């Protein structure tokens, strides 16, 4: 039994390392989002770091409209990035979980 416990601990440490590697890799995964009329484009990483924002000249004339576009488009981009982030990390975590009968955390 002690050997099984040591094996599980080793597997958990290996999984933790893979999770950290995945988090670093997600810094390079880019998510693009556009406003519905393409007047605003946003690029963020899967770790939700904004990389670029492109604003049409048309939006620069109306501060309130620009603010609305930024909020809507950034929120959509963050949602997409979060979905990518969570899916990638869940896959790594599930892959590295020890097989304990009756314990299925990722159904």
PDB file of C-alpha atoms in Angstrom:
ATOM      1  CA  UNK A   1       0.000   0.000   0.000  1.00  0.00           C
ATOM      2  CA  UNK A   2       2.840   2.385   0.844  1.00  0.00           C
ATOM      3  CA  UNK A   3       4.336   1.797  -2.599  1.00  0.00           C
ATOM      4  CA  UNK A   4       0.998   2.665  -4.211  1.00  0.00           C
ATOM      5  CA  UNK A   5       0.870   5.871  -2.203  1.00  0.00           C
ATOM      6  CA  UNK A   6       4.384   6.824  -3.289  1.00  0.00           C
ATOM      7  CA  UNK A   7       3.463   6.090  -6.900  1.00  0.00           C
ATOM      8  CA  UNK A   8       0.391   8.306  -6.627  1.00  0.00           C
ATOM      9  CA  UNK A   9       2.436  11.103  -5.073  1.00  0.00           C
ATOM     10  CA  UNK A  10       4.946  10.863  -7.905  1.00  0.00           C
ATOM     11  CA  UNK A  11       2.167  10.974 -10.460  1.00  0.00           C
ATOM     12  CA  UNK A  12       0.639  14.021  -8.751  1.00  0.00           C
ATOM     13  CA  UNK A  13       3.997  15.834  -8.807  1.00  0.00           C
ATOM     14  CA  UNK A  14       4.374  14.998 -12.494  1.00  0.00           C
ATOM     15  CA  UNK A  15       0.861  16.301 -13.147  1.00  0.00           C
ATOM     16  CA  UNK A  16       1.617  19.505 -11.247  1.00  0.00           C
ATOM     17  CA  UNK A  17       4.678  20.021 -13.455  1.00  0.00           C
ATOM     18  CA  UNK A  18       2.576  19.451 -16.594  1.00  0.00           C
ATOM     19  CA  UNK A  19      -0.045  21.936 -15.354  1.00  0.00           C
ATOM     20  CA  UNK A  20       2.660  24.581 -14.859  1.00  0.00           C
ATOM     21  CA  UNK A  21       4.059  23.870 -18.342  1.00  0.00           C
ATOM     22  CA  UNK A  22       0.558  24.165 -19.798  1.00  0.00           C
ATOM     23  CA  UNK A  23       0.024  27.507 -18.056  1.00  0.00           C
ATOM     24  CA  UNK A  24       3.246  28.813 -19.633  1.00  0.00           C
ATOM     25  CA  UNK A  25       2.218  27.483 -23.059  1.00  0.00           C
ATOM     26  CA  UNK A  26      -1.161  29.219 -22.760  1.00  0.00           C
ATOM     27  CA  UNK A  27       0.740  32.529 -22.756  1.00  0.00           C
ATOM     28  CA  UNK A  28       1.426  31.819 -26.438  1.00  0.00           C
ATOM     29  CA  UNK A  29      -2.115  30.764 -27.402  1.00  0.00           C
ATOM     30  CA  UNK A  30      -3.836  33.796 -28.922  1.00  0.00           C
ATOM     31  CA  UNK A  31      -7.575  34.410 -28.969  1.00  0.00           C
ATOM     32  CA  UNK A  32      -8.944  36.978 -31.431  1.00  0.00           C
ATOM     33  CA  UNK A  33     -12.308  38.656 -31.031  1.00  0.00           C
ATOM     34  CA  UNK A  34     -13.989  41.259 -33.233  1.00  0.00           C
ATOM     35  CA  UNK A  35     -16.977  43.486 -32.737  1.00  0.00           C
ATOM     36  CA  UNK A  36     -19.935  42.429 -34.862  1.00  0.00           C
ATOM     37  CA  UNK A  37     -19.118  45.092 -37.477  1.00  0.00           C
ATOM     38  CA  UNK A  38     -15.316  44.621 -37.236  1.00  0.00           C
ATOM     39  CA  UNK A  39     -14.707  48.189 -36.052  1.00  0.00           C
ATOM     40  CA  UNK A  40     -12.822  46.843 -33.024  1.00  0.00           C
ATOM     41  CA  UNK A  41     -10.450  43.878 -32.857  1.00  0.00           C
ATOM     42  CA  UNK A  42      -8.927  42.461 -29.677  1.00  0.00           C
ATOM     43  CA  UNK A  43      -6.242  39.801 -29.253  1.00  0.00           C
ATOM     44  CA  UNK A  44      -5.583  38.216 -25.860  1.00  0.00           C
ATOM     45  CA  UNK A  45      -3.720  35.140 -24.654  1.00  0.00           C
ATOM     46  CA  UNK A  46      -5.464  32.087 -23.248  1.00  0.00           C
ATOM     47  CA  UNK A  47      -4.158  33.332 -19.892  1.00  0.00           C
ATOM     48  CA  UNK A  48      -6.248  36.470 -20.452  1.00  0.00           C
ATOM     49  CA  UNK A  49      -3.460  38.969 -21.094  1.00  0.00           C
ATOM     50  CA  UNK A  50      -4.371  41.621 -23.666  1.00  0.00           C
ATOM     51  CA  UNK A  51      -1.887  41.624 -26.541  1.00  0.00           C
ATOM     52  CA  UNK A  52      -3.446  44.088 -28.971  1.00  0.00           C
ATOM     53  CA  UNK A  53      -6.453  46.278 -29.622  1.00  0.00           C
ATOM     54  CA  UNK A  54      -7.252  47.728 -33.030  1.00  0.00           C
ATOM     55  CA  UNK A  55      -9.812  50.532 -33.180  1.00  0.00           C
ATOM     56  CA  UNK A  56     -11.416  51.891 -36.337  1.00  0.00           C
ATOM     57  CA  UNK A  57     -11.192  55.655 -36.820  1.00  0.00           C
ATOM     58  CA  UNK A  58     -14.979  55.687 -36.939  1.00  0.00           C
ATOM     59  CA  UNK A  59     -15.116  54.666 -33.269  1.00  0.00           C
ATOM     60  CA  UNK A  60     -12.671  57.345 -32.190  1.00  0.00           C
ATOM     61  CA  UNK A  61     -15.277  60.033 -32.795  1.00  0.00           C
ATOM     62  CA  UNK A  62     -17.731  58.665 -30.223  1.00  0.00           C
ATOM     63  CA  UNK A  63     -16.246  57.993 -26.805  1.00  0.00           C
ATOM     64  CA  UNK A  64     -19.371  56.355 -25.368  1.00  0.00           C
ATOM     65  CA  UNK A  65     -19.716  54.006 -28.335  1.00  0.00           C
ATOM     66  CA  UNK A  66     -16.020  53.110 -28.112  1.00  0.00           C
ATOM     67  CA  UNK A  67     -16.359  52.314 -24.416  1.00  0.00           C
ATOM     68  CA  UNK A  68     -19.363  50.077 -25.142  1.00  0.00           C
ATOM     69  CA  UNK A  69     -17.477  48.287 -27.921  1.00  0.00           C
ATOM     70  CA  UNK A  70     -14.457  47.767 -25.690  1.00  0.00           C
ATOM     71  CA  UNK A  71     -16.534  46.306 -22.869  1.00  0.00           C
ATOM     72  CA  UNK A  72     -18.499  43.955 -25.125  1.00  0.00           C
ATOM     73  CA  UNK A  73     -15.567  42.798 -27.224  1.00  0.00           C
ATOM     74  CA  UNK A  74     -13.142  42.384 -24.328  1.00  0.00           C
ATOM     75  CA  UNK A  75     -15.715  40.397 -22.345  1.00  0.00           C
ATOM     76  CA  UNK A  76     -16.299  38.079 -25.324  1.00  0.00           C
ATOM     77  CA  UNK A  77     -12.541  37.612 -25.757  1.00  0.00           C
ATOM     78  CA  UNK A  78     -12.041  36.920 -22.042  1.00  0.00           C
ATOM     79  CA  UNK A  79     -14.852  34.353 -22.093  1.00  0.00           C
ATOM     80  CA  UNK A  80     -13.297  32.533 -25.069  1.00  0.00           C
ATOM     81  CA  UNK A  81      -9.825  32.639 -23.495  1.00  0.00           C
ATOM     82  CA  UNK A  82     -11.199  31.307 -20.207  1.00  0.00           C
ATOM     83  CA  UNK A  83     -12.874  28.402 -22.009  1.00  0.00           C
ATOM     84  CA  UNK A  84      -9.601  27.509 -23.768  1.00  0.00           C
ATOM     85  CA  UNK A  85      -7.641  27.880 -20.524  1.00  0.00           C
ATOM     86  CA  UNK A  86     -10.013  25.731 -18.466  1.00  0.00           C
ATOM     87  CA  UNK A  87     -10.279  23.024 -21.130  1.00  0.00           C
ATOM     88  CA  UNK A  88      -6.501  22.744 -21.494  1.00  0.00           C
ATOM     89  CA  UNK A  89      -5.827  22.655 -17.754  1.00  0.00           C
ATOM     90  CA  UNK A  90      -8.662  20.191 -17.105  1.00  0.00           C
ATOM     91  CA  UNK A  91      -7.301  17.853 -19.777  1.00  0.00           C
ATOM     92  CA  UNK A  92      -3.835  17.884 -18.203  1.00  0.00           C
ATOM     93  CA  UNK A  93      -5.222  17.434 -14.690  1.00  0.00           C
ATOM     94  CA  UNK A  94      -7.510  14.572 -15.732  1.00  0.00           C
ATOM     95  CA  UNK A  95      -4.686  12.833 -17.565  1.00  0.00           C
ATOM     96  CA  UNK A  96      -2.502  12.962 -14.470  1.00  0.00           C
ATOM     97  CA  UNK A  97      -4.996  11.958 -11.804  1.00  0.00           C
ATOM     98  CA  UNK A  98      -4.337   8.603 -10.168  1.00  0.00           C
ATOM     99  CA  UNK A  99      -6.952   5.943 -10.822  1.00  0.00           C
ATOM    100  CA  UNK A 100      -8.819   5.702  -7.527  1.00  0.00           C
ATOM    101  CA  UNK A 101     -11.897   3.491  -7.724  1.00  0.00           C
ATOM    102  CA  UNK A 102     -15.095   5.396  -7.043  1.00  0.00           C
ATOM    103  CA  UNK A 103     -13.406   8.798  -7.403  1.00  0.00           C
ATOM    104  CA  UNK A 104     -14.185  10.396 -10.754  1.00  0.00           C
ATOM    105  CA  UNK A 105     -13.693  14.150 -10.398  1.00  0.00           C
ATOM    106  CA  UNK A 106     -14.013  14.912 -14.109  1.00  0.00           C
ATOM    107  CA  UNK A 107     -17.267  13.367 -15.284  1.00  0.00           C
TER     108      UNK A 107
END
